Coordinates of C-alpha atoms (C1' of nucleotides) and ligand atoms in Angstrom, one line a residue:
Chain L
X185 CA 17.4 -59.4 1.2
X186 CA 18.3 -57.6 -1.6
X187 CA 21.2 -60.0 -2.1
X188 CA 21.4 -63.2 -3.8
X189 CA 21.6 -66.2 -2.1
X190 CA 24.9 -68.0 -3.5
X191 CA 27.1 -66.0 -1.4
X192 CA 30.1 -68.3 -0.9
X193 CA 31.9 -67.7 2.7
X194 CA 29.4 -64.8 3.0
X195 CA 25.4 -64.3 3.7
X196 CA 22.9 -61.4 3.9
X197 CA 22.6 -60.4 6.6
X198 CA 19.0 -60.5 8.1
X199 CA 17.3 -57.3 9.7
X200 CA 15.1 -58.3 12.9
X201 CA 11.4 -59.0 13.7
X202 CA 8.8 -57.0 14.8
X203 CA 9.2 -52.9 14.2
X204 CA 6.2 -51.9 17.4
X205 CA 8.5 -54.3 20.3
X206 CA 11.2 -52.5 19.0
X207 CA 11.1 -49.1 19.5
X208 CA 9.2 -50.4 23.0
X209 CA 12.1 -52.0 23.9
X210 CA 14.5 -49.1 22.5
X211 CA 12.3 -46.9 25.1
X212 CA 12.8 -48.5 27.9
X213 CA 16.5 -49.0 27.1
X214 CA 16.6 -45.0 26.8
X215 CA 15.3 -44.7 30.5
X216 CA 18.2 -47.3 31.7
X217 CA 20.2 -44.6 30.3
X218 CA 19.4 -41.6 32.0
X219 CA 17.5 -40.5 28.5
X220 CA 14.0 -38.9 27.6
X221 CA 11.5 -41.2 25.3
X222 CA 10.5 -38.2 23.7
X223 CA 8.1 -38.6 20.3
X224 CA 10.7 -37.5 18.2
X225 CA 13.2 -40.1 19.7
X226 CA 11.1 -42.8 18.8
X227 CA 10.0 -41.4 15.3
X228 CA 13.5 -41.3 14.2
X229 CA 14.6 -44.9 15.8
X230 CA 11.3 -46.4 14.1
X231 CA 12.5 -44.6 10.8
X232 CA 15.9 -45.9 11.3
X233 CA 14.6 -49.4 11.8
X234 CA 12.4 -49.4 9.2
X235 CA 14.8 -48.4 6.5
X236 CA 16.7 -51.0 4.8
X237 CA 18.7 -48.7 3.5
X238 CA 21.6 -47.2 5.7
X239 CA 20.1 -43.5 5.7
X240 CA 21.5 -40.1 5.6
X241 CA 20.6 -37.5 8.3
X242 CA 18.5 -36.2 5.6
X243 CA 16.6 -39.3 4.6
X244 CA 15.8 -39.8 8.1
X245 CA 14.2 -36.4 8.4
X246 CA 12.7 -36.7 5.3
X247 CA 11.0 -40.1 6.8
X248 CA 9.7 -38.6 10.1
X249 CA 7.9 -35.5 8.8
X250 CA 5.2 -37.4 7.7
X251 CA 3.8 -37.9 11.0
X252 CA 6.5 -34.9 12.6
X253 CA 6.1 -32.0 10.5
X254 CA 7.8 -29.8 12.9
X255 CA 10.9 -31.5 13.9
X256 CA 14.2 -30.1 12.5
X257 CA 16.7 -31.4 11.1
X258 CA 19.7 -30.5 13.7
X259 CA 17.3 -32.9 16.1
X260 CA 17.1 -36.1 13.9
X261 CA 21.2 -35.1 13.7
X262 CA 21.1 -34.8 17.1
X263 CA 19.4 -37.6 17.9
X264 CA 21.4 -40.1 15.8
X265 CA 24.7 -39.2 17.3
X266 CA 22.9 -39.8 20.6
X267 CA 21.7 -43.2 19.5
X268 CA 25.3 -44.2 18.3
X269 CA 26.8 -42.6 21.8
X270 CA 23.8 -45.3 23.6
X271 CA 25.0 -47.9 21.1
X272 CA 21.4 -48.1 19.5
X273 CA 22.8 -47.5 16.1
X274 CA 26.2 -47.3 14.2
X275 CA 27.5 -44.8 11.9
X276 CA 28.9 -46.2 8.2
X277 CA 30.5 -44.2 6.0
X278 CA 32.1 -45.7 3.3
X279 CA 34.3 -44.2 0.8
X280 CA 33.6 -40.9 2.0
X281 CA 30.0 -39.0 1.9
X282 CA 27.7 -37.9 4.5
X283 CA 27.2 -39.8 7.2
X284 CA 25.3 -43.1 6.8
X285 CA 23.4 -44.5 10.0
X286 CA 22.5 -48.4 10.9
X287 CA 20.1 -49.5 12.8
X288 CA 21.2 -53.3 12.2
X289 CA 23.1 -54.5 15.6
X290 CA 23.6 -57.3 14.6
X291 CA 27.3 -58.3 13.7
X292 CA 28.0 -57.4 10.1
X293 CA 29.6 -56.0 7.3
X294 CA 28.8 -53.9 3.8
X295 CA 28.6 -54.3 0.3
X296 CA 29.3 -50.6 -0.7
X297 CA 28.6 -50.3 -4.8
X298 CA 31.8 -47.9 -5.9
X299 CA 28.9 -46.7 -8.3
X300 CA 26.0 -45.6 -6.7
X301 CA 27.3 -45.9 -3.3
X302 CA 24.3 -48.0 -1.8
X303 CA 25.1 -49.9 1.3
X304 CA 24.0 -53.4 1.9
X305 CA 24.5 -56.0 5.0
X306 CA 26.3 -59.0 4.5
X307 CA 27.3 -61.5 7.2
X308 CA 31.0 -62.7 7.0
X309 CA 31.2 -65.0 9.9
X310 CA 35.0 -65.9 8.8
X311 CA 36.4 -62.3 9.2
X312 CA 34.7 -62.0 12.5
X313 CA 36.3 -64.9 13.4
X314 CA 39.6 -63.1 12.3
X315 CA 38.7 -59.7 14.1
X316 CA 37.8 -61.2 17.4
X317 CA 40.9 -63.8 17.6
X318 CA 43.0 -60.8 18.8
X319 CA 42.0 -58.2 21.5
X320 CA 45.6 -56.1 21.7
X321 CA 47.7 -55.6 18.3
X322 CA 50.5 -54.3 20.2
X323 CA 49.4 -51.9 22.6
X324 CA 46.3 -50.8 20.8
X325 CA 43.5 -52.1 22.3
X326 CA 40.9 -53.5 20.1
X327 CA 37.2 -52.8 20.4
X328 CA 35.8 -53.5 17.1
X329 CA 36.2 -53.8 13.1
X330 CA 34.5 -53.5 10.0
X331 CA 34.5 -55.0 6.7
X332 CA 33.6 -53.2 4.0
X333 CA 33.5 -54.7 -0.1
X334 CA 33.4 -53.1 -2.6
X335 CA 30.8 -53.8 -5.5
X336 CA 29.4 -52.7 -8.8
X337 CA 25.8 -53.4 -8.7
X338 CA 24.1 -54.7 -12.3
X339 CA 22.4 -51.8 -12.8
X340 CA 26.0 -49.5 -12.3
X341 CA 27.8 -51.7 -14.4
X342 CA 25.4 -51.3 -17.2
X343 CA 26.1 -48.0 -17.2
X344 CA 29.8 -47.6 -17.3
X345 CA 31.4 -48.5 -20.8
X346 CA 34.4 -50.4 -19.2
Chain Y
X1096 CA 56.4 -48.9 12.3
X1097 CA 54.5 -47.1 14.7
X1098 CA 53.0 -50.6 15.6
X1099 CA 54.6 -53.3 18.0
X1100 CA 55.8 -56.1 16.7
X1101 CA 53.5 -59.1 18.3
X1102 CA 50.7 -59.0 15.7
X1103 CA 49.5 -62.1 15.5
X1104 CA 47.8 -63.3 12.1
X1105 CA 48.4 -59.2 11.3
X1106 CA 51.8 -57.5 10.4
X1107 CA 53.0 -53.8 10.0
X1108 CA 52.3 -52.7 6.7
X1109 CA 55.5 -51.3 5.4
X1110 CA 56.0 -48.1 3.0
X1111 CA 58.3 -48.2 0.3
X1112 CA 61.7 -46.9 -0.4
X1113 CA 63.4 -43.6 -1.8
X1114 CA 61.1 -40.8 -1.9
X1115 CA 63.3 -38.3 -4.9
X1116 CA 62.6 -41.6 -6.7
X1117 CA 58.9 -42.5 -6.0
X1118 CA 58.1 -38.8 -7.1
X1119 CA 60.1 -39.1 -10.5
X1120 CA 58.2 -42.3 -11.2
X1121 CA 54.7 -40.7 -10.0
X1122 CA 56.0 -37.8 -13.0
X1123 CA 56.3 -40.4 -15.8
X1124 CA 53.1 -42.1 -14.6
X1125 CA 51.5 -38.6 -15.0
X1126 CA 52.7 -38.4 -18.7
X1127 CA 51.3 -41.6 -19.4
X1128 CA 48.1 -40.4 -17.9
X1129 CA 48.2 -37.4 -20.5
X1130 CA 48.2 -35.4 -17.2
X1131 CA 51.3 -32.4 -17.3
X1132 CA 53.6 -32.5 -14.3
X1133 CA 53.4 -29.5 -12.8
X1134 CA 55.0 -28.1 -9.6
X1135 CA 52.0 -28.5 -7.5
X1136 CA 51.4 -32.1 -8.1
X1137 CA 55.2 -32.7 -7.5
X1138 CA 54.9 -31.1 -4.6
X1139 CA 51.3 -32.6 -3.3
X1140 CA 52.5 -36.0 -4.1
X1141 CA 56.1 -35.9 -2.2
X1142 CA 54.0 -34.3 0.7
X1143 CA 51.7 -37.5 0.3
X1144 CA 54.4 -40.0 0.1
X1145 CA 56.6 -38.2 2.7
X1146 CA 53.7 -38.3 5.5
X1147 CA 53.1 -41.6 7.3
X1148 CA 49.6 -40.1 8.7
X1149 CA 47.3 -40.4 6.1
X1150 CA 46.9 -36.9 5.8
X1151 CA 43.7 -34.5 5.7
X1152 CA 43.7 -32.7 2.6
X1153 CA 44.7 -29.3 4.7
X1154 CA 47.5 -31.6 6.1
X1155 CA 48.9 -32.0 2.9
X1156 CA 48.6 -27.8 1.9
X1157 CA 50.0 -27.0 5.1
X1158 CA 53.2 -29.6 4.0
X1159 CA 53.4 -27.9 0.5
X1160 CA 53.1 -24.1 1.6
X1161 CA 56.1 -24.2 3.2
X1162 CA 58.1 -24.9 -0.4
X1163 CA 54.9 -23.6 -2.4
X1164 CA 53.5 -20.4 -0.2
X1165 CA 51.1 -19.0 -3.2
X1166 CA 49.0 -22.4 -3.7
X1167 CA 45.8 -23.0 -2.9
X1168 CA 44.1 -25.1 -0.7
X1169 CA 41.5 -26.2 -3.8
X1170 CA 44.7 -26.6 -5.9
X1171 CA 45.0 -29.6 -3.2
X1172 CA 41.6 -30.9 -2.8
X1173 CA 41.8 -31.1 -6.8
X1174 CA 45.2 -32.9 -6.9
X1175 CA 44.1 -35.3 -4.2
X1176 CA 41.2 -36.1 -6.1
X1177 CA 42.6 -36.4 -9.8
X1178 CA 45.4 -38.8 -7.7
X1179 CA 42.8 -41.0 -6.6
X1180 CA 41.0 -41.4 -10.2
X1181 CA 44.5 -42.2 -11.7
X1182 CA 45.6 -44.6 -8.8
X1183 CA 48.2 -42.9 -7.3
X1184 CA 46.7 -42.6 -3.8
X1185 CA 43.9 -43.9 -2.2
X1186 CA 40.8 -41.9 -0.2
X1187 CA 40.5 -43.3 3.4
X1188 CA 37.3 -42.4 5.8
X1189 CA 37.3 -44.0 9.3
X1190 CA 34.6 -43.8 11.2
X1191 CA 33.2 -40.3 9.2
X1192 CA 35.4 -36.9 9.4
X1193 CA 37.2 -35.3 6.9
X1194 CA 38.7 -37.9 3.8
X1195 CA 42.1 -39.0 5.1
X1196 CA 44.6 -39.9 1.5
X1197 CA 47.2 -42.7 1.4
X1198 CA 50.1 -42.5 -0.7
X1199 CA 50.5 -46.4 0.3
X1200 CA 49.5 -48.7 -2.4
X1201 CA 50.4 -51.9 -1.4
X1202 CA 47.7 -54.0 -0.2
X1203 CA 46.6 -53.2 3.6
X1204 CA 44.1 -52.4 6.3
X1205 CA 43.9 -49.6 9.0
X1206 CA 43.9 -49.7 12.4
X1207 CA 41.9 -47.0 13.2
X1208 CA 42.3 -45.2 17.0
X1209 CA 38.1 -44.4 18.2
X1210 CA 39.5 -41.7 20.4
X1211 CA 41.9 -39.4 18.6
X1212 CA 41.3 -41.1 14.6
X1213 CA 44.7 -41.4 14.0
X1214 CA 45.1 -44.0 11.3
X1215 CA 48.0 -47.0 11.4
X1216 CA 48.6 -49.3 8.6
X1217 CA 48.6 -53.0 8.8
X1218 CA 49.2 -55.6 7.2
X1219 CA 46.4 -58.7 7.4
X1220 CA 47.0 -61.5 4.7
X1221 CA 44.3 -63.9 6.0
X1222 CA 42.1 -61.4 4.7
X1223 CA 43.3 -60.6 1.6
X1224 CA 42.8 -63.9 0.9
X1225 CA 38.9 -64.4 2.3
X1226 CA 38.4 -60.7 0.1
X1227 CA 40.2 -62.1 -3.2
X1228 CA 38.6 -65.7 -2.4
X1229 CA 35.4 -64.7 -4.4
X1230 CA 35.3 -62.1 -7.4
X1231 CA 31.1 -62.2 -7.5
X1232 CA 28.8 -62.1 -4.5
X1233 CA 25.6 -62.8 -6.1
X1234 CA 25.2 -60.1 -8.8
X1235 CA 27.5 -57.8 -7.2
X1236 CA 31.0 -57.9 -9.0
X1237 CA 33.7 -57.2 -6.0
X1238 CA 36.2 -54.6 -6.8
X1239 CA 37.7 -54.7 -3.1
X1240 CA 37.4 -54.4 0.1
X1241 CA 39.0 -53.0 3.3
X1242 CA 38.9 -53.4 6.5
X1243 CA 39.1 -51.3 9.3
X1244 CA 40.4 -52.8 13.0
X1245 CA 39.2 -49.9 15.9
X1246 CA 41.1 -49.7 18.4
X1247 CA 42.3 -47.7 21.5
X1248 CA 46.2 -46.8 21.4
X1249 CA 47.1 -46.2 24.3
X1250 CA 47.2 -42.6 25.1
X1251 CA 43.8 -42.4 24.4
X1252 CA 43.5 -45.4 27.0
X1253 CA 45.2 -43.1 29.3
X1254 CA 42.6 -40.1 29.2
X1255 CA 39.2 -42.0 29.6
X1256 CA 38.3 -43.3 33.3
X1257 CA 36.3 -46.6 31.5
Chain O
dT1239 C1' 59.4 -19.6 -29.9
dC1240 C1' 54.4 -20.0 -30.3
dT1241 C1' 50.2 -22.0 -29.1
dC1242 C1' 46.6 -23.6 -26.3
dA1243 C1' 44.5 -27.4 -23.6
dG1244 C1' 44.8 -28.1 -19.3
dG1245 C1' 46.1 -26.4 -14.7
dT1246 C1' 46.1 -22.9 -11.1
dG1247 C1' 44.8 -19.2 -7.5
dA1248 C1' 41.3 -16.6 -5.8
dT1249 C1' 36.9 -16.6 -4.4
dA1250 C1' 32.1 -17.8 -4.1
dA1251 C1' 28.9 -21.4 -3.4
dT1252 C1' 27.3 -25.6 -1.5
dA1253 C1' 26.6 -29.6 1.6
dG1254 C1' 26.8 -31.5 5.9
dT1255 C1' 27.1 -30.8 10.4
dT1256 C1' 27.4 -28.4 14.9
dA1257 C1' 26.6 -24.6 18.3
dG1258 C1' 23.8 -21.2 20.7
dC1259 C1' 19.7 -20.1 22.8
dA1260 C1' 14.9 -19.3 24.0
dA1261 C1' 10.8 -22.1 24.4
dA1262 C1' 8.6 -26.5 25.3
dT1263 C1' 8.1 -30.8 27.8
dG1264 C1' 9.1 -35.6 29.9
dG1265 C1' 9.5 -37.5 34.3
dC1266 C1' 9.3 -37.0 38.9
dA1267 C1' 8.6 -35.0 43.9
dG1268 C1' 5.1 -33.4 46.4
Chain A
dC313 C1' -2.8 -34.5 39.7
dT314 C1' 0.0 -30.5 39.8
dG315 C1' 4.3 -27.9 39.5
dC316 C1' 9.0 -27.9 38.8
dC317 C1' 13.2 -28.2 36.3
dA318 C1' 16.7 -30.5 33.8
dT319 C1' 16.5 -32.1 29.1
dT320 C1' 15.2 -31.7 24.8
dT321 C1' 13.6 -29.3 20.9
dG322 C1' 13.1 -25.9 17.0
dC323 C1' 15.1 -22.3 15.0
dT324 C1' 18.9 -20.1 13.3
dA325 C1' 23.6 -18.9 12.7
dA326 C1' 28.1 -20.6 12.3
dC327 C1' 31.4 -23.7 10.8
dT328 C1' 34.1 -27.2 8.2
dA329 C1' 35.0 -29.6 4.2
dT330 C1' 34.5 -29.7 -0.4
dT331 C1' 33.3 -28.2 -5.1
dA332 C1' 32.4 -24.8 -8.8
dT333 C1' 33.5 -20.7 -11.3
dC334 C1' 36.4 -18.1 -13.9
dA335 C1' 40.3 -15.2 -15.4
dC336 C1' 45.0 -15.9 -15.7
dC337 C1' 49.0 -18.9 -16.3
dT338 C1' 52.1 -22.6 -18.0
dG339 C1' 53.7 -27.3 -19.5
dA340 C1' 54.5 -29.6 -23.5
dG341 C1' 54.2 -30.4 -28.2
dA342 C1' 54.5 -28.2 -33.0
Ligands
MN1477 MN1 24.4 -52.4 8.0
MN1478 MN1 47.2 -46.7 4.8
ZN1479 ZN1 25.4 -49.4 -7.8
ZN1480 ZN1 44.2 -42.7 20.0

DNA sequence: TCTCAGGTGATAATAGTTAGCAAATGGCAG
DNA sequence: CTGCCATTTGCTAACTATTATCACCTGAGA
């Protein structure tokens, strides 16, 4: 999406279809898990699938009081820890800030610019390949990885003399 | 070292040699930096170098009280910082908590435990390559990359029914 | 030895997140 | 359709990690 296409061993990776299906299908998936579908729960999944853009906490609050003007911000904190516990979303946090949240399931990995610290998907089917050919290294038991690069974007490199 | 040998395509990635040493050379590369060599960095850098545990930046005051009892905790978050900027330790955050420092510069990855967020070095050279195969991705210019390998160790296999 | 830019300790301020609790409500038994 | 109650929410205070401020101190060069 925001990435250009001659990637090499990489690709964008591509967000999903249709936002309304969804959160329907995130709702039902909360029932199967003993959970509430509660109009704040689906405000802040919508929000998080609708973003592009890895959001804060904040940023998801920020999104949801348009049409929630009363929600608070410990729930959309709340709420997204909850959706990472339900495996409806994944916490990033690259190079140390606050808490960034994904609603892409889909396998992939980050671009993370050292500069402005924007996060974008990227598809690295090679180093999945690497991180699932081994479920123990010695007796730790793997359940996951994460790739994260590290960029300059064109507009932070214009900035910095270097 | 605290991993098992049978690693597959990974290896144990190995810190280097005599500490007295590594802390006088750390002291010259301060100089050079037109950064004085004071006590405190000394002492905050041997802590750093000592510890295999990628250490919390309270980690590292409570290391250094014991030969430095008068300073202060933002004397270390300062330190660990101005480190960083001049390359003599790197800021790790797995998975979102506190920033975790390495005083391990050679090239490698982290296993990373999701139960108790201990961190491990390792060693993974297949990646290296993939990361240094390609210095642009699109208009992004790569400056690095890590990756991170979750895992369960297995105490924290021990604790969790699953 | 003198000087002073840069470093430090003490402390306050800030940002992000979590905890505590009374009020509200989703989902279900009747 | 109720009415109930375990969950969830909003509000708020507390907490943790980090950064800013500032007066004093000190490493390092003159
Ligand atoms: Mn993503
Ligand atoms: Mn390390
Ligand atoms: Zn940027
Ligand atoms: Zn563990």
């Amino acid at each position: 999406m925001a990435v250009d296409p001659k990637l090499g061993i990489y690709r964008p990776a591509v967000p999903a279809g249709d936002l309304g299906a969804r959160v329907e299908a995130f709702s039902a998936r909360c029932r199967e898990h003993g959970l509430s579908v509660t109009p704040q729960r689906r405000a802040i999944m919508r929000a998080l699938l609708a973003s592009e853009d890895h959001p804060r906490a904040e940023d998801v609050y920020d999104a949801v009081r348009a049409e929630h003007p009363t929600i608070s911000l410990a729930t959309v904190h709340r709420t997204l820890e909850t959706l990472c516990q339900i495996g409806e979303a994944r916490k990033v946090t690259p190079l140390h800030h606050s808490a960034r949240y994904d609603g892409n399931l889909s396998p992939h990995h980050h671009l993370v610019c050292v500069g402005c610290l924007r996060v974008l998907d990227v598809e690295a089917p090679q180093f999945d390949e690497l991180l699932g050919s081994q479920k123990w290294l010695g007796d730790h038991e793997v359940v996951g990885g994460s790739v994260e690069i590290y960029v300059r974007c064109r507009s932070c490199r214009q900035q910095t003399s270097d």
